[in-house]
Coordinates of C-alpha atoms and ligand atoms in Angstrom, one line a residue:
M1 CA -10.2 -26.4 -25.4
K2 CA -7.0 -25.9 -22.7
R3 CA -7.8 -26.9 -19.1
R4 CA -7.1 -22.9 -18.2
N5 CA -9.2 -21.5 -21.0
F6 CA -12.1 -23.7 -19.8
L7 CA -11.7 -22.1 -16.2
L8 CA -11.9 -18.7 -17.8
A9 CA -14.7 -19.2 -19.5
A10 CA -16.5 -20.7 -16.1
G11 CA -15.6 -17.5 -14.5
A12 CA -13.1 -18.3 -12.2
A13 CA -11.3 -15.6 -13.5
M14 CA -12.8 -13.3 -11.0
L15 CA -10.8 -15.5 -8.3
P16 CA -7.9 -14.8 -6.6
A17 CA -5.1 -17.5 -7.2
T18 CA -5.4 -19.2 -4.1
T19 CA -8.8 -19.9 -4.3
L20 CA -8.4 -21.0 -8.4
T21 CA -5.8 -23.8 -6.8
R22 CA -8.6 -24.8 -4.6
V23 CA -11.2 -25.1 -7.4
M24 CA -9.0 -27.2 -9.4
A25 CA -8.0 -29.7 -6.7
E26 CA -11.7 -29.7 -6.0
T27 CA -12.7 -30.8 -9.3
G28 CA -10.8 -33.3 -9.5
H29 CA -8.9 -32.6 -12.8
E30 CA -5.2 -32.8 -13.3
H31 CA -3.6 -29.7 -13.5
H32 CA 0.5 -29.1 -13.3
N33 CA 2.4 -27.0 -11.3
E34 CA 3.8 -25.0 -13.9
G35 CA 4.3 -21.0 -13.8
E36 CA 3.1 -21.4 -10.0
T37 CA 5.3 -20.2 -7.0
T38 CA 4.7 -20.8 -3.5
P39 CA 6.0 -17.7 -1.3
G40 CA 8.5 -19.2 0.7
E41 CA 10.0 -22.3 -1.2
R42 CA 12.5 -21.6 -3.9
T43 CA 11.7 -22.3 -7.4
D44 CA 13.5 -24.7 -9.7
Q45 CA 15.0 -21.4 -11.4
G46 CA 16.3 -21.1 -8.1
Y47 CA 14.8 -17.8 -7.0
M48 CA 12.5 -16.8 -3.9
P49 CA 9.1 -15.9 -5.0
V50 CA 8.0 -12.7 -4.3
H51 CA 4.6 -12.6 -2.1
T52 CA 2.2 -9.9 -2.9
P53 CA 0.3 -8.8 0.1
N54 CA -3.9 -9.6 -0.8
G55 CA -2.8 -10.0 -4.2
W56 CA -0.8 -12.9 -6.1
T57 CA 1.6 -13.8 -8.8
L58 CA 0.7 -14.8 -12.4
P59 CA 1.4 -18.6 -13.7
Y60 CA 3.1 -18.9 -16.8
E61 CA 3.3 -22.1 -19.4
M62 CA 7.1 -22.8 -21.0
N63 CA 6.7 -22.8 -24.8
N64 CA 9.7 -24.1 -26.7
G65 CA 12.1 -22.6 -23.9
V66 CA 9.1 -19.1 -23.6
K67 CA 7.8 -18.3 -20.6
E68 CA 4.2 -17.6 -22.0
F69 CA 1.7 -15.0 -19.7
H70 CA -1.6 -13.8 -20.5
L71 CA -2.9 -10.8 -19.0
V72 CA -6.8 -9.9 -19.3
A73 CA -7.7 -6.0 -19.0
E74 CA -11.3 -6.2 -17.5
E75 CA -14.0 -3.8 -15.6
I76 CA -13.8 -6.1 -12.1
E77 CA -15.7 -5.5 -8.7
H78 CA -13.1 -4.8 -5.7
E79 CA -13.5 -4.2 -2.0
F80 CA -10.6 -1.7 -0.8
A81 CA -12.0 -2.7 2.6
P82 CA -15.3 -4.4 4.0
G83 CA -17.7 -1.6 3.7
S84 CA -16.3 -0.3 0.0
V85 CA -17.0 -1.8 -2.7
A86 CA -16.1 0.0 -6.2
R87 CA -16.1 -0.8 -9.9
C88 CA -12.5 -0.8 -10.4
W89 CA -10.4 -1.7 -13.6
G90 CA -7.9 -4.2 -13.1
Y91 CA -5.9 -7.2 -14.9
N92 CA -7.4 -11.0 -14.5
G93 CA -10.2 -9.9 -12.3
T94 CA -8.5 -7.7 -9.6
T95 CA -6.6 -4.4 -9.1
P96 CA -3.6 -4.3 -8.8
G97 CA -3.1 -6.7 -11.4
P98 CA -1.5 -10.1 -10.7
T99 CA 2.6 -9.8 -10.4
I100 CA 4.4 -11.4 -13.3
E101 CA 7.9 -13.0 -11.9
A102 CA 10.5 -14.3 -14.0
V103 CA 14.7 -14.4 -14.1
E104 CA 16.9 -12.5 -15.7
G105 CA 17.9 -14.3 -19.0
D106 CA 13.9 -15.5 -19.6
K107 CA 12.5 -14.8 -22.5
V108 CA 8.7 -13.6 -22.1
R109 CA 5.5 -13.5 -24.3
I110 CA 2.8 -11.4 -22.5
Y111 CA -0.6 -11.5 -24.4
V112 CA -3.2 -8.9 -23.2
T113 CA -6.3 -9.5 -24.0
N114 CA -9.1 -6.4 -23.8
R115 CA -11.8 -6.6 -22.4
L116 CA -12.7 -2.9 -21.4
P117 CA -15.1 -0.6 -23.2
E118 CA -12.2 1.4 -24.5
Y119 CA -8.7 0.5 -26.0
T120 CA -6.0 0.1 -24.1
S121 CA -2.1 -1.1 -24.3
V122 CA 0.2 -2.1 -22.0
H123 CA 3.7 -0.5 -21.0
W124 CA 6.2 -2.2 -19.4
H125 CA 7.9 0.4 -16.7
G126 CA 11.7 -0.1 -16.4
I127 CA 12.2 -2.9 -18.7
H128 CA 14.8 -3.1 -21.6
L129 CA 13.1 -4.2 -24.5
P130 CA 12.9 -3.3 -28.3
S131 CA 10.6 0.2 -28.9
G132 CA 8.1 -1.8 -30.6
M133 CA 7.2 -3.3 -27.4
D134 CA 6.9 -0.8 -25.2
G135 CA 3.4 -0.1 -25.4
V136 CA 3.2 3.4 -25.3
K137 CA -0.3 3.5 -28.1
G138 CA 0.0 5.6 -30.9
V139 CA 3.9 5.6 -30.9
T140 CA 5.1 2.0 -30.5
Q141 CA 1.9 0.4 -31.7
P142 CA -1.5 0.5 -32.9
P143 CA -4.1 0.5 -30.3
I144 CA -5.7 -2.6 -28.6
H145 CA -9.3 -2.7 -29.5
P146 CA -12.2 -3.9 -27.4
G147 CA -12.0 -7.9 -27.7
E148 CA -8.9 -8.1 -29.3
T149 CA -5.3 -9.7 -28.4
F150 CA -2.0 -8.4 -28.4
V151 CA 1.0 -10.1 -28.1
Y152 CA 4.5 -9.0 -26.6
E153 CA 7.5 -10.7 -26.8
F154 CA 11.0 -10.0 -25.2
E155 CA 13.9 -11.5 -23.7
L156 CA 15.1 -9.7 -19.8
N157 CA 18.3 -9.1 -19.8
Q158 CA 18.5 -7.3 -16.0
H159 CA 17.0 -7.3 -12.4
G160 CA 14.9 -5.4 -10.7
T161 CA 11.4 -4.6 -9.5
H162 CA 9.6 -3.0 -12.3
M163 CA 5.6 -2.6 -13.0
Y164 CA 3.5 -2.5 -15.9
H165 CA 0.5 -0.3 -16.6
P166 CA -1.5 1.3 -19.9
H167 CA -0.3 3.9 -21.9
A168 CA -3.8 4.8 -23.5
D169 CA -6.2 6.9 -21.7
E170 CA -3.9 6.2 -19.1
M171 CA -5.6 9.2 -17.0
V172 CA -8.7 7.5 -16.9
Q173 CA -7.0 3.8 -16.7
M174 CA -4.2 4.3 -13.8
A175 CA -7.2 6.0 -11.9
M176 CA -9.3 3.3 -12.4
G177 CA -6.7 0.7 -10.9
M178 CA -4.8 -0.9 -14.1
M179 CA -1.2 -1.7 -13.0
G180 CA 0.7 -4.5 -11.3
M181 CA 4.5 -5.6 -10.6
F182 CA 6.8 -7.0 -12.9
I183 CA 9.8 -9.0 -10.5
I184 CA 12.6 -9.6 -12.5
H185 CA 15.5 -11.9 -10.3
P186 CA 19.1 -12.4 -10.8
K187 CA 20.3 -15.3 -13.0
D188 CA 23.4 -15.5 -10.8
G189 CA 21.1 -15.4 -6.8
E190 CA 21.5 -12.8 -5.0
I191 CA 24.5 -10.6 -3.2
E192 CA 22.7 -11.5 0.0
P193 CA 20.2 -14.0 0.2
V194 CA 16.5 -12.7 1.8
D195 CA 13.5 -14.6 3.2
R196 CA 11.1 -12.9 2.5
D197 CA 10.5 -10.8 -0.7
Y198 CA 7.5 -8.7 -0.4
A199 CA 6.0 -6.5 -3.3
I200 CA 3.7 -3.4 -2.5
L201 CA 2.3 -1.0 -5.4
L202 CA 0.9 2.2 -3.9
H203 CA -1.9 3.7 -5.4
N204 CA -4.5 6.6 -4.8
W205 CA -8.3 6.6 -5.6
A206 CA -10.8 9.4 -5.8
L207 CA -13.7 7.3 -4.6
H208 CA -16.4 10.5 -3.2
P209 CA -18.3 9.4 -0.2
G210 CA -21.6 7.6 -1.3
T211 CA -20.0 6.5 -4.9
R212 CA -19.1 3.4 -6.5
T213 CA -17.2 4.6 -9.4
P214 CA -13.3 6.2 -9.1
D215 CA -13.3 9.5 -10.4
P216 CA -10.4 9.8 -13.1
S217 CA -10.2 13.8 -13.4
I218 CA -9.4 14.2 -9.9
M219 CA -5.5 15.6 -9.7
V220 CA -4.9 16.2 -6.2
D221 CA -8.0 15.4 -3.7
F222 CA -8.2 11.3 -2.7
D223 CA -10.0 9.9 -0.6
L224 CA -8.5 6.7 -0.7
W225 CA -4.7 5.7 0.0
S226 CA -4.0 2.4 -0.8
M227 CA -1.5 -0.9 -0.8
N228 CA -2.3 -3.3 -3.5
S229 CA -4.9 -1.6 -3.6
K230 CA -6.5 -1.9 -0.5
V231 CA -6.7 0.4 2.4
F232 CA -6.6 -0.5 6.2
P233 CA -7.4 -2.7 7.9
A234 CA -7.6 -4.9 4.7
I235 CA -4.4 -4.8 4.0
D236 CA -2.4 -7.8 5.0
S237 CA 0.3 -8.0 7.6
L238 CA 3.7 -8.5 6.4
V239 CA 4.9 -11.5 8.6
A240 CA 8.2 -12.6 9.7
K241 CA 9.8 -14.8 12.1
T242 CA 12.6 -12.9 14.2
G243 CA 16.0 -12.7 12.6
E244 CA 14.6 -13.5 9.4
R245 CA 15.8 -11.0 6.3
V246 CA 12.8 -9.2 5.0
R247 CA 12.9 -7.1 1.4
V248 CA 9.8 -5.3 0.7
R249 CA 9.5 -4.1 -2.9
M250 CA 7.7 -1.0 -3.3
G251 CA 6.6 0.5 -6.5
N252 CA 4.3 3.6 -7.0
L253 CA 2.1 4.9 -9.7
S254 CA -0.2 7.2 -7.7
M255 CA -0.3 11.0 -8.5
W256 CA 1.8 11.5 -5.3
N257 CA 5.5 10.5 -3.7
H258 CA 4.9 8.5 -0.8
P259 CA 7.6 8.6 2.1
M260 CA 7.5 4.8 3.2
H261 CA 7.7 4.4 7.0
V262 CA 8.8 1.8 8.6
H263 CA 9.0 1.3 12.8
G264 CA 11.2 -0.4 15.0
V265 CA 14.2 -1.0 12.3
S266 CA 16.9 0.8 10.3
F267 CA 16.5 -0.4 6.9
E268 CA 18.5 -0.5 4.1
V269 CA 17.2 1.1 0.4
T270 CA 18.9 -1.5 -1.7
G271 CA 17.5 -1.3 -5.0
S272 CA 15.1 0.2 -7.6
D273 CA 14.1 -0.7 -11.4
G274 CA 17.6 -0.2 -11.5
G275 CA 17.9 -3.6 -10.3
R276 CA 19.5 -4.7 -6.7
W277 CA 22.2 -2.2 -6.0
P278 CA 26.2 -3.1 -5.7
R279 CA 26.6 -3.3 -1.7
E280 CA 28.6 -0.1 -1.4
Q281 CA 25.2 2.3 -2.5
W282 CA 23.0 0.5 -0.1
R283 CA 22.1 3.3 2.8
K284 CA 20.0 3.3 6.2
E285 CA 16.9 5.2 6.5
T286 CA 13.5 4.8 8.6
T287 CA 11.5 6.6 5.6
E288 CA 11.8 6.2 1.9
I289 CA 10.1 8.7 -0.7
V290 CA 9.1 6.5 -3.4
A291 CA 8.6 9.0 -6.1
V292 CA 5.7 8.3 -8.4
G293 CA 6.8 6.2 -11.0
Q294 CA 9.7 5.2 -8.5
T295 CA 10.3 1.8 -7.4
R296 CA 12.2 1.2 -4.2
D297 CA 13.5 -2.0 -2.2
I298 CA 14.2 -2.0 1.5
E299 CA 15.8 -4.4 3.8
F300 CA 16.1 -5.4 7.2
V301 CA 16.8 -8.4 9.7
A302 CA 13.4 -8.0 11.7
P303 CA 13.0 -7.8 15.1
P304 CA 10.0 -9.4 17.5
G305 CA 6.9 -7.4 17.8
D306 CA 4.3 -5.1 16.1
W307 CA 5.6 -2.5 14.2
A308 CA 3.6 0.3 11.7
F309 CA 4.4 0.5 8.1
H310 CA 3.3 3.5 6.2
C311 CA 3.1 6.4 4.4
H312 CA 4.2 9.6 6.7
M313 CA 2.1 11.9 4.4
S314 CA -0.6 12.3 7.5
H315 CA -3.5 12.4 5.2
H316 CA -2.3 9.1 3.3
T317 CA -3.2 7.3 6.6
M318 CA -6.9 8.5 6.6
N319 CA -9.9 7.7 4.4
P320 CA -12.3 9.4 2.8
M321 CA -12.8 13.2 4.4
G322 CA -14.5 16.3 3.5
H323 CA -12.2 18.4 1.3
G324 CA -12.1 22.8 1.7
I325 CA -14.2 22.7 5.0
A326 CA -14.3 24.8 7.7
N327 CA -11.6 24.5 10.3
T328 CA -13.4 23.6 13.5
L329 CA -10.5 22.6 16.0
G330 CA -11.3 24.4 19.0
V331 CA -14.7 26.0 18.1
D332 CA -17.8 25.1 20.5
Q333 CA -20.3 24.5 17.8
S334 CA -23.1 23.3 19.6
G335 CA -25.5 26.2 18.7
L336 CA -24.8 25.3 14.9
E337 CA -25.5 22.0 15.8
D338 CA -29.4 22.3 16.7
E339 CA -29.5 24.8 13.5
I340 CA -28.4 22.3 11.0
R341 CA -30.4 19.5 12.7
T342 CA -33.6 21.4 11.5
L343 CA -31.8 21.3 7.4
L344 CA -30.2 17.7 8.0
P345 CA -31.8 15.3 11.2
G346 CA -29.0 13.5 12.9
Y347 CA -26.2 16.0 12.0
M348 CA -23.4 15.9 14.2
A349 CA -20.8 18.1 15.0
M350 CA -17.5 16.8 15.0
G351 CA -13.9 18.4 15.1
E352 CA -13.8 20.5 18.3
H353 CA -11.1 18.6 19.9
G354 CA -9.6 17.1 16.9
M355 CA -11.2 14.1 14.0
A356 CA -10.2 11.5 16.8
D357 CA -13.9 11.1 18.1
H358 CA -14.8 10.4 14.1
Q359 CA -14.2 6.7 14.6
D360 CA -15.5 6.7 18.1
H361 CA -18.7 8.2 16.9
T362 CA -19.0 5.5 14.0
D363 CA -18.0 2.7 15.6
G364 CA -20.8 3.6 18.3
G365 CA -23.7 3.2 15.4
H366 CA -24.2 6.8 16.1
M367 CA -23.4 8.5 12.7
R368 CA -23.9 6.3 10.2
G369 CA -22.3 7.9 7.5
P370 CA -22.6 8.2 3.6
E371 CA -23.4 4.9 1.7
N372 CA -20.4 2.7 0.8
T373 CA -18.0 5.0 2.6
L374 CA -15.4 4.2 5.1
P375 CA -14.9 6.1 8.3
M376 CA -11.9 8.3 8.5
G377 CA -10.0 5.9 10.8
M378 CA -11.2 2.2 11.2
G379 CA -9.6 -1.0 12.9
Q380 CA -9.7 -2.5 16.2
G381 CA -6.1 -3.2 18.4
P382 CA -5.2 -4.8 21.5
F383 CA -5.1 -1.1 23.3
G384 CA -9.0 0.0 21.4
N385 CA -9.3 2.0 18.0
I386 CA -6.6 2.5 15.7
G387 CA -6.3 6.3 14.9
M388 CA -5.1 5.3 11.2
G389 CA -6.5 4.0 8.0
G390 CA -5.4 4.2 4.3
M391 CA -2.1 3.4 3.1
F392 CA -0.8 1.8 6.6
T393 CA -0.4 -2.0 7.7
L394 CA 1.7 -3.7 10.4
I395 CA 4.7 -6.0 9.9
K396 CA 4.8 -8.8 12.8
V397 CA 7.3 -10.2 13.3
R398 CA 7.3 -13.5 16.1
D399 CA 9.7 -15.9 17.2
D400 CA 7.8 -18.5 16.4
Q401 CA 6.3 -18.0 12.8
E402 CA 8.0 -20.4 10.7
P403 CA 9.7 -19.8 7.7
G404 CA 7.4 -19.5 4.7
D405 CA 3.9 -19.3 6.9
F406 CA 2.6 -15.7 5.5
S407 CA -0.8 -16.4 7.6
D408 CA -1.1 -13.9 10.2
P409 CA 0.2 -14.7 14.0
G410 CA -2.8 -12.1 15.7
W411 CA -1.6 -9.7 17.9
Y412 CA 1.9 -9.3 20.1
W413 CA 2.2 -10.8 23.0
H414 CA 4.6 -7.7 24.9
P415 CA 7.2 -9.1 27.7
D416 CA 6.1 -7.6 31.1
G417 CA 7.4 -4.1 31.6
E418 CA 7.4 -3.7 27.9
V419 CA 4.7 -1.4 27.3
A420 CA 4.3 2.3 28.1
R421 CA 1.6 2.7 31.0
R422 CA 0.5 5.4 32.8
V423 CA 1.7 6.4 36.0
S424 CA -0.7 9.7 36.8
S425 CA -4.2 11.0 36.1
D426 CA -2.9 14.8 37.4
P427 CA -1.9 17.3 34.5
D428 CA 0.0 19.1 37.1
F429 CA 2.4 16.6 37.3
G430 CA 6.3 16.4 37.1
N431 CA 6.4 19.9 37.0
P432 CA 8.1 19.5 33.1
V433 CA 10.0 22.3 32.0
R434 CA 8.2 24.5 29.1
R435 CA 8.5 27.9 27.5
G436 CA 6.3 30.0 25.8
K437 CA 2.4 31.3 26.9
V438 CA 0.5 28.0 27.5
A439 CA -3.6 29.2 26.6
G440 CA -5.6 28.8 29.7
A441 CA -7.7 30.8 32.1
D442 CA -5.7 34.0 31.8
S443 CA -4.9 34.2 28.4
D444 CA -7.0 34.7 24.9
G445 CA -7.1 31.0 24.0
L446 CA -4.6 31.3 21.3
P447 CA -1.1 29.1 22.2
T448 CA 0.6 31.3 20.7
P449 CA 4.0 31.2 21.7
S450 CA 5.4 34.1 23.1
R451 CA 8.2 36.3 22.1
D452 CA 9.7 38.2 24.4
A453 CA 9.9 35.8 26.9
H454 CA 13.0 37.6 28.1
G455 CA 12.0 40.7 27.5
G456 CA 8.8 42.1 28.6
H457 CA 9.0 41.4 32.1
G458 CA 11.6 43.7 33.8
G459 CA 14.5 41.6 33.0
H460 CA 15.5 38.5 35.4
G461 CA 13.9 40.1 38.3
G462 CA 13.2 35.8 40.0
H463 CA 9.7 35.2 38.0
G464 CA 8.6 31.7 37.7
G465 CA 5.8 32.2 36.3
H466 CA 5.3 30.2 32.8
N467 CA 8.7 30.0 32.3
G468 CA 9.6 27.4 34.2
H469 CA 12.9 26.8 32.2
E470 CA 14.3 30.1 34.3
G471 CA 13.8 28.6 37.8
H472 CA 16.4 25.8 37.0
N473 CA 18.8 28.9 36.0
H474 CA 18.5 29.7 39.7
Ligands
CU1 CU1 1.4 8.8 0.9

């Protein structure tokens, strides 16, 4: 029995690769490093391996010039963030499955063993291959039934950021987490070398409050928005040394497009599953939509600081919330709260001033919330609660982060005078220029902009009133 098979049989397949390596070291057995890569160190083939935050890269074995990989489709227990654990489906013990890495020109042989309760298949998304290796159940191959192992073999004739996922009962299998990244490095090296290469798979989940299994029938009302199947604050930070060239490869196998935004830099969009684009096609952006089924590579030179990196769909940076509930913004619910408490002891009305108070109540222990369900926003920063969750993480860039060191450096220490600060606690401070009708004591409470700022007041009769800008004209 091969060493690797022994470990898999011992249940080590449930452990992340780093743990697996440690287990191997601790057992004192000799093990070869073939196919295991270290982010930050170039491989024998000359490429810089990718780093998959919260994830790992699948080791391979060379067999007569062919790179052999082995994927196991199986049910797993997955934690989205502390306080939310679900029964999901993935590969080799994780969702997303391990990242597969290879080089243009490589011959690959990928074994797929099915340990799910239903059939499956694997489609190699964006990769050029013989039709019969394309993994569409019923079209190009029979199903891989539970207990069976199929083999896929093809030669890689392209480079770029690709993905893998089933094309068999895919509504269920994708909703349960079956997906992974497939990175092919160019055989002739990069136009411009990168120092850090990150791979992130975007996904959505309908893990309804109080439940433990994702609901595959949901089409729009998702509860969790994830990077590599984790939600903030459990998503690893992306780290870099000041001045390093960072590439972030993003794939999207969710049901929504995600406009991914990086603070602090204008990045260049440099590639996709079509490969790294020619230089003249690179374009500057600060937000790039990664549409469903697409991959996009972005690159930037890292400036020092803590920089938010997130989807710009505002709901995608929140955690589970009720759908289809009444809008309570600006509504005094104090009477209602007492009535509901007679039916639901402990009920707490919220949302009158926005939902920011939700996290304070949850953190303060006033409100327990449903079992196995995260608060809408969670995570503590150096300045208090972080008002975002879901598809959100930080890019942490430090002058003294060693090349190849991917450990989290903690919070940024801002130089003196470089943090936004309070200069007044007076709401009337500074006489700012304003237009429109401001909600207040003499209004009906609705902050409706006035459409007749010039019409209804008998001309420019020298009134200052709410229209402060007119004062500047005199
Ligand atoms: Cu999004």
